[in-house]
Amino acid sequence: MAYVISDKCVACGKCDEVCPVEAISKGEKKYTINPETCVNCGQCVDECPSEAIAEV
Ligand code: SF4
């Protein structure tokens, strides 16, 4: 279980700033979350202005 960033991502980078384990990295068009590193804290979800982050 981990959080995933959808295509609604506008690459603002706010999630990257709050992630305590640096699981989020910038891709070409959107940010992605490394499921191996993510600890499911949910902090990025609250930060995202596009509601692009959801748990899967
Ligand atoms: Fe980082 Fe927490 Fe978001 Fe996982 S849920 S990517 S640990 S901020």
CSV table of C-alpha atoms and ligand atoms in Angstrom, one decimal:
chain,number,residue,atom,x,y,z
A,1,MET,CA,0.0,0.0,0.0
A,2,ALA,CA,1.2,3.4,-0.9
A,3,TYR,CA,0.0,6.7,-2.2
A,4,VAL,CA,0.0,7.4,-5.9
A,5,ILE,CA,0.0,10.7,-7.9
A,6,SER,CA,-2.5,10.8,-10.8
A,7,ASP,CA,-2.5,12.7,-14.0
A,8,LYS,CA,-4.2,15.6,-12.2
A,9,CYS,CA,-0.8,16.5,-10.9
A,10,VAL,CA,0.3,20.0,-12.1
A,11,ALA,CA,3.9,19.5,-10.9
A,12,CYS,CA,3.7,22.3,-8.3
A,13,GLY,CA,6.1,20.4,-6.0
A,14,LYS,CA,4.2,21.1,-2.7
A,15,CYS,CA,4.0,17.4,-1.9
A,16,ASP,CA,7.8,17.0,-2.4
A,17,GLU,CA,8.3,19.7,0.3
A,18,VAL,CA,6.3,18.0,3.0
A,19,CYS,CA,7.3,14.3,2.5
A,20,PRO,CA,9.3,13.3,5.6
A,21,VAL,CA,11.0,10.4,3.9
A,22,GLU,CA,11.8,12.0,0.5
A,23,ALA,CA,9.7,9.5,-1.4
A,24,ILE,CA,8.5,12.0,-4.0
A,25,SER,CA,10.5,12.9,-7.0
A,26,LYS,CA,9.8,15.0,-10.1
A,27,GLY,CA,9.2,13.3,-13.4
A,28,GLU,CA,8.8,14.8,-16.8
A,29,LYS,CA,5.2,16.0,-16.5
A,30,LYS,CA,4.3,15.1,-12.9
A,31,TYR,CA,5.7,14.0,-9.6
A,32,THR,CA,5.8,10.3,-8.6
A,33,ILE,CA,5.9,8.5,-5.3
A,34,ASN,CA,8.3,5.7,-4.7
A,35,PRO,CA,6.2,2.9,-3.1
A,36,GLU,CA,9.2,1.3,-1.5
A,37,THR,CA,10.0,4.5,0.4
A,38,CYS,CA,6.5,5.9,1.2
A,39,VAL,CA,5.4,5.3,4.8
A,40,ASN,CA,1.7,6.2,4.1
A,41,CYS,CA,1.7,9.2,6.4
A,42,GLY,CA,-0.7,11.1,4.1
A,43,GLN,CA,0.9,14.5,4.5
A,44,CYS,CA,1.2,15.0,0.8
A,45,VAL,CA,-2.5,14.4,0.2
A,46,ASP,CA,-3.4,17.4,2.4
A,47,GLU,CA,-0.9,19.5,0.6
A,48,CYS,CA,-1.9,18.8,-3.0
A,49,PRO,CA,-4.0,21.7,-4.5
A,50,SER,CA,-5.2,19.4,-7.4
A,51,GLU,CA,-6.4,16.5,-5.3
A,52,ALA,CA,-4.1,14.3,-7.4
A,53,ILE,CA,-2.8,12.1,-4.6
A,54,ALA,CA,-4.8,9.0,-3.5
A,55,GLU,CA,-4.1,5.8,-1.6
A,56,VAL,CA,-4.3,2.6,-3.7
B,1,SF4,FE1,5.7,10.9,1.5
B,1,SF4,FE2,3.8,10.6,3.4
B,1,SF4,FE3,3.1,11.2,0.8
B,1,SF4,FE4,4.2,8.8,1.4
B,1,SF4,S1,2.2,9.6,2.1
B,1,SF4,S2,4.8,10.1,-0.3
B,1,SF4,S3,5.6,9.3,3.0
B,1,SF4,S4,4.3,12.5,2.3
